[in-house]
Amino acid sequence: MAALAPTPIDADPGIADLIAARPALSMHAIDGLTLEGVPLNAIADAVGTPCWVISAGVLRARLSELQAAMAGVGAHVHYAVKANDHLAVLRVMQAGGAGADVVSGGELLRAREAGIAPERIVFSGVGKTVAELCLALETGIAQLNVESAEELEMLSATAAAMGRRARIALRINPDVDAGTHAKIATGRAEDKFGIAMADAAGLYARAAGLPGVEPVGLAVHIGSQITAMAPYRAAFARTTELVGSLRASGLAVQTLDCGGGLGIGYRDEPHGSPKALAGAMGAAFGALGLRLMIEPGRWLAGPAGLLLASVVLTKTTGSRRFVVLDAAMNDLLRPSLYDAWHGLAPLSPVDAVAPTFPADVVGPVCESGDTFARARELPVLAAHARVAILDAGAYGSVMSSTYNARPLAAEVMVDGVNWAVIRPRQPVEALWANELVPDWLAPR
Ligand SMILES: *Cc1c(COP(=O)(O)O)cnc(C)c1O
């Protein structure tokens, strides 16, 4: 036998390691890769690929774990709907007792459609339109998180004209670098989100004097995929200081929305810890008598979902081996948008233990950015072999497009022994069903 090169210490986790680290996945000797015991090959046989699969069991388990950690500090969980806004996902969250954090009128209506009570809904976002503010006021949601002086005036005028008074929190920008990818950092001074610390106290006092709003507290959300606690602690320390100075000047502060952002282990980095987050919240705010809430999206939904794909072909160009899948960046955008690393696991039990070689895993879309993984150790995969792209439950299907006239992929929910299609594959004709050709153009 040839001597093997030593494994570099920064080597990617192997296929067995990826499966072992994800309790809902297992590799069955005959059925291959299963999710909650359901063979993923059975789903792919019935529905085809590409296909999103989300586990209700994992969603529930993660929500329970988060709620248990937050119970100690009395914080309520508001699921960030944008991570995965499918009605079936929202139903699982609603049934588990989560409220919702929404960032658009569409998400507000989705949350209501899924049965989430208005008094459990919080509305964030830098550019809420007057129509969205009216919808929020008519629905009677719990709280609007206001992100600028301009929005504050707009909201007060809109609410006053409707004879209402909106409960608001000011979203502050604590100028903290969350140490995450630049495209998902939201709490630095140069980011578009929130109100500068220097302006917050003045604006809070201004809000207290306006007819259409009632300031009830503060909100802070510094970014996404945060796995260390230091950025949270820094943001919370600044928030505590502000609560103190607001109260010292006679202003009431009752609620604090601590945002989302808790990260997950896509590769082999540790998951963000709900217990550690609750600890940081307790240490900063425990003595202040505030009603606390959090708005996680990724931590709840990310590990619950995956994307099934089939190999179209394998090609070699120069020295590089390419595995071309039938899934692409229009389905899962995260690798091209954020250079995100996603685990890849073959569905076949034979492929899962075969010798591996580095390959670039790509989609068929006509962009070099349509790349899921570079130099990834994978077995030789024949055409039609299937793979699961792991941890795709958050910021996956919601960011899909139909670029290259590729219909939206099917979606399936697994729940114990049950599984069901929760969105059929989009028929190709649907892509142009709403397109109108002006009648001055020559008829076909
Ligand atoms: C996106 C977002 C969240 C959720 O972020 P995750 O990283 O998915 O937890 C929470 N709050 C606000 C205001 C957001 O914009």
mmCIF file of N, CA and C in Angstrom, residues 129-131 133-134 137 144 146 148-166 168 206-207 209-214:
data_model
loop_
_atom_site.group_PDB
_atom_site.id
_atom_site.type_symbol
_atom_site.label_atom_id
_atom_site.label_comp_id
_atom_site.label_asym_id
_atom_site.label_seq_id
_atom_site.Cartn_x
_atom_site.Cartn_y
_atom_site.Cartn_z
ATOM 1 N N THR A 129 -42.785 50.755 4.345
ATOM 2 C CA THR A 129 -43.562 51.767 3.624
ATOM 3 C C THR A 129 -44.766 52.174 4.458
ATOM 4 N N VAL A 130 -45.409 53.283 4.072
ATOM 5 C CA VAL A 130 -46.623 53.717 4.775
ATOM 6 C C VAL A 130 -47.677 52.594 4.719
ATOM 7 N N ALA A 131 -47.783 51.925 3.570
ATOM 8 C CA ALA A 131 -48.760 50.834 3.448
ATOM 9 C C ALA A 131 -48.443 49.722 4.449
ATOM 10 N N LEU A 133 -46.771 50.084 7.312
ATOM 11 C CA LEU A 133 -47.040 50.609 8.657
ATOM 12 C C LEU A 133 -48.541 50.529 8.947
ATOM 13 N N CYS A 134 -49.381 50.898 7.960
ATOM 14 C CA CYS A 134 -50.839 50.815 8.128
ATOM 15 C C CYS A 134 -51.263 49.380 8.405
ATOM 16 N N LEU A 137 -50.425 48.466 11.908
ATOM 17 C CA LEU A 137 -51.311 49.149 12.862
ATOM 18 C C LEU A 137 -52.700 48.503 12.860
ATOM 19 N N LEU A 144 -43.426 47.648 16.830
ATOM 20 C CA LEU A 144 -42.663 47.988 15.628
ATOM 21 C C LEU A 144 -41.281 48.451 16.072
ATOM 22 N N VAL A 146 -38.381 50.655 15.257
ATOM 23 C CA VAL A 146 -38.162 51.829 14.413
ATOM 24 C C VAL A 146 -36.667 52.022 14.209
ATOM 25 N N SER A 148 -35.132 54.740 12.293
ATOM 26 C CA SER A 148 -34.618 56.083 11.976
ATOM 27 C C SER A 148 -35.579 57.151 12.482
ATOM 28 N N ALA A 149 -35.057 58.382 12.574
ATOM 29 C CA ALA A 149 -35.882 59.538 12.958
ATOM 30 C C ALA A 149 -36.989 59.741 11.932
ATOM 31 N N GLU A 150 -36.642 59.533 10.665
ATOM 32 C CA GLU A 150 -37.602 59.743 9.581
ATOM 33 C C GLU A 150 -38.759 58.761 9.708
ATOM 34 N N GLU A 151 -38.426 57.488 10.002
ATOM 35 C CA GLU A 151 -39.479 56.484 10.146
ATOM 36 C C GLU A 151 -40.354 56.796 11.362
ATOM 37 N N LEU A 152 -39.718 57.302 12.419
ATOM 38 C CA LEU A 152 -40.467 57.631 13.638
ATOM 39 C C LEU A 152 -41.558 58.661 13.343
ATOM 40 N N GLU A 153 -41.187 59.713 12.603
ATOM 41 C CA GLU A 153 -42.161 60.766 12.278
ATOM 42 C C GLU A 153 -43.263 60.207 11.375
ATOM 43 N N MET A 154 -42.849 59.379 10.394
ATOM 44 C CA MET A 154 -43.801 58.796 9.443
ATOM 45 C C MET A 154 -44.798 57.909 10.170
ATOM 46 N N LEU A 155 -44.277 57.110 11.094
ATOM 47 C CA LEU A 155 -45.146 56.179 11.827
ATOM 48 C C LEU A 155 -46.103 56.935 12.745
ATOM 49 N N SER A 156 -45.589 57.943 13.451
ATOM 50 C CA SER A 156 -46.448 58.682 14.375
ATOM 51 C C SER A 156 -47.580 59.363 13.610
ATOM 52 N N ALA A 157 -47.236 59.990 12.468
ATOM 53 C CA ALA A 157 -48.261 60.678 11.676
ATOM 54 C C ALA A 157 -49.293 59.679 11.156
ATOM 55 N N THR A 158 -48.819 58.525 10.667
ATOM 56 C CA THR A 158 -49.721 57.513 10.117
ATOM 57 C C THR A 158 -50.653 56.987 11.211
ATOM 58 N N ALA A 159 -50.088 56.673 12.364
ATOM 59 C CA ALA A 159 -50.878 56.111 13.464
ATOM 60 C C ALA A 159 -51.882 57.140 13.985
ATOM 61 N N ALA A 160 -51.417 58.378 14.156
ATOM 62 C CA ALA A 160 -52.302 59.425 14.681
ATOM 63 C C ALA A 160 -53.496 59.625 13.748
ATOM 64 N N ALA A 161 -53.217 59.594 12.426
ATOM 65 C CA ALA A 161 -54.302 59.763 11.453
ATOM 66 C C ALA A 161 -55.318 58.628 11.548
ATOM 67 N N MET A 162 -54.857 57.461 12.003
ATOM 68 C CA MET A 162 -55.760 56.304 12.153
ATOM 69 C C MET A 162 -56.361 56.248 13.561
ATOM 70 N N GLY A 163 -55.994 57.212 14.396
ATOM 71 C CA GLY A 163 -56.488 57.204 15.776
ATOM 72 C C GLY A 163 -55.839 56.124 16.623
ATOM 73 N N ARG A 164 -54.602 55.760 16.269
ATOM 74 C CA ARG A 164 -53.903 54.701 17.020
ATOM 75 C C ARG A 164 -52.612 55.214 17.638
ATOM 76 N N ARG A 165 -52.096 54.404 18.538
ATOM 77 C CA ARG A 165 -50.796 54.692 19.133
ATOM 78 C C ARG A 165 -49.988 53.389 19.035
ATOM 79 N N ALA A 166 -48.903 53.425 18.295
ATOM 80 C CA ALA A 166 -48.105 52.210 18.055
ATOM 81 C C ALA A 166 -47.083 52.015 19.171
ATOM 82 N N ILE A 168 -43.631 51.053 20.157
ATOM 83 C CA ILE A 168 -42.390 50.976 19.374
ATOM 84 C C ILE A 168 -41.169 50.727 20.260
ATOM 85 N N ARG A 206 -37.971 62.327 22.029
ATOM 86 C CA ARG A 206 -38.846 62.868 20.977
ATOM 87 C C ARG A 206 -40.069 61.944 20.809
ATOM 88 N N ALA A 207 -39.812 60.620 20.747
ATOM 89 C CA ALA A 207 -40.903 59.652 20.559
ATOM 90 C C ALA A 207 -41.918 59.747 21.691
ATOM 91 N N GLY A 209 -42.900 62.202 23.179
ATOM 92 C CA GLY A 209 -43.760 63.373 23.029
ATOM 93 C C GLY A 209 -44.647 63.337 21.791
ATOM 94 N N LEU A 210 -44.534 62.297 20.978
ATOM 95 C CA LEU A 210 -45.321 62.229 19.736
ATOM 96 C C LEU A 210 -46.682 61.573 19.997
ATOM 97 N N PRO A 211 -47.709 61.990 19.238
ATOM 98 C CA PRO A 211 -49.049 61.497 19.509
ATOM 99 C C PRO A 211 -49.289 60.039 19.068
ATOM 100 N N GLY A 212 -48.597 59.583 17.989
ATOM 101 C CA GLY A 212 -48.957 58.289 17.397
ATOM 102 C C GLY A 212 -48.101 57.129 17.855
ATOM 103 N N VAL A 213 -47.127 57.362 18.738
ATOM 104 C CA VAL A 213 -46.256 56.267 19.162
ATOM 105 C C VAL A 213 -46.070 56.272 20.677
ATOM 106 N N GLU A 214 -45.822 55.072 21.198
ATOM 107 C CA GLU A 214 -45.477 54.931 22.612
ATOM 108 C C GLU A 214 -44.171 54.159 22.687
#
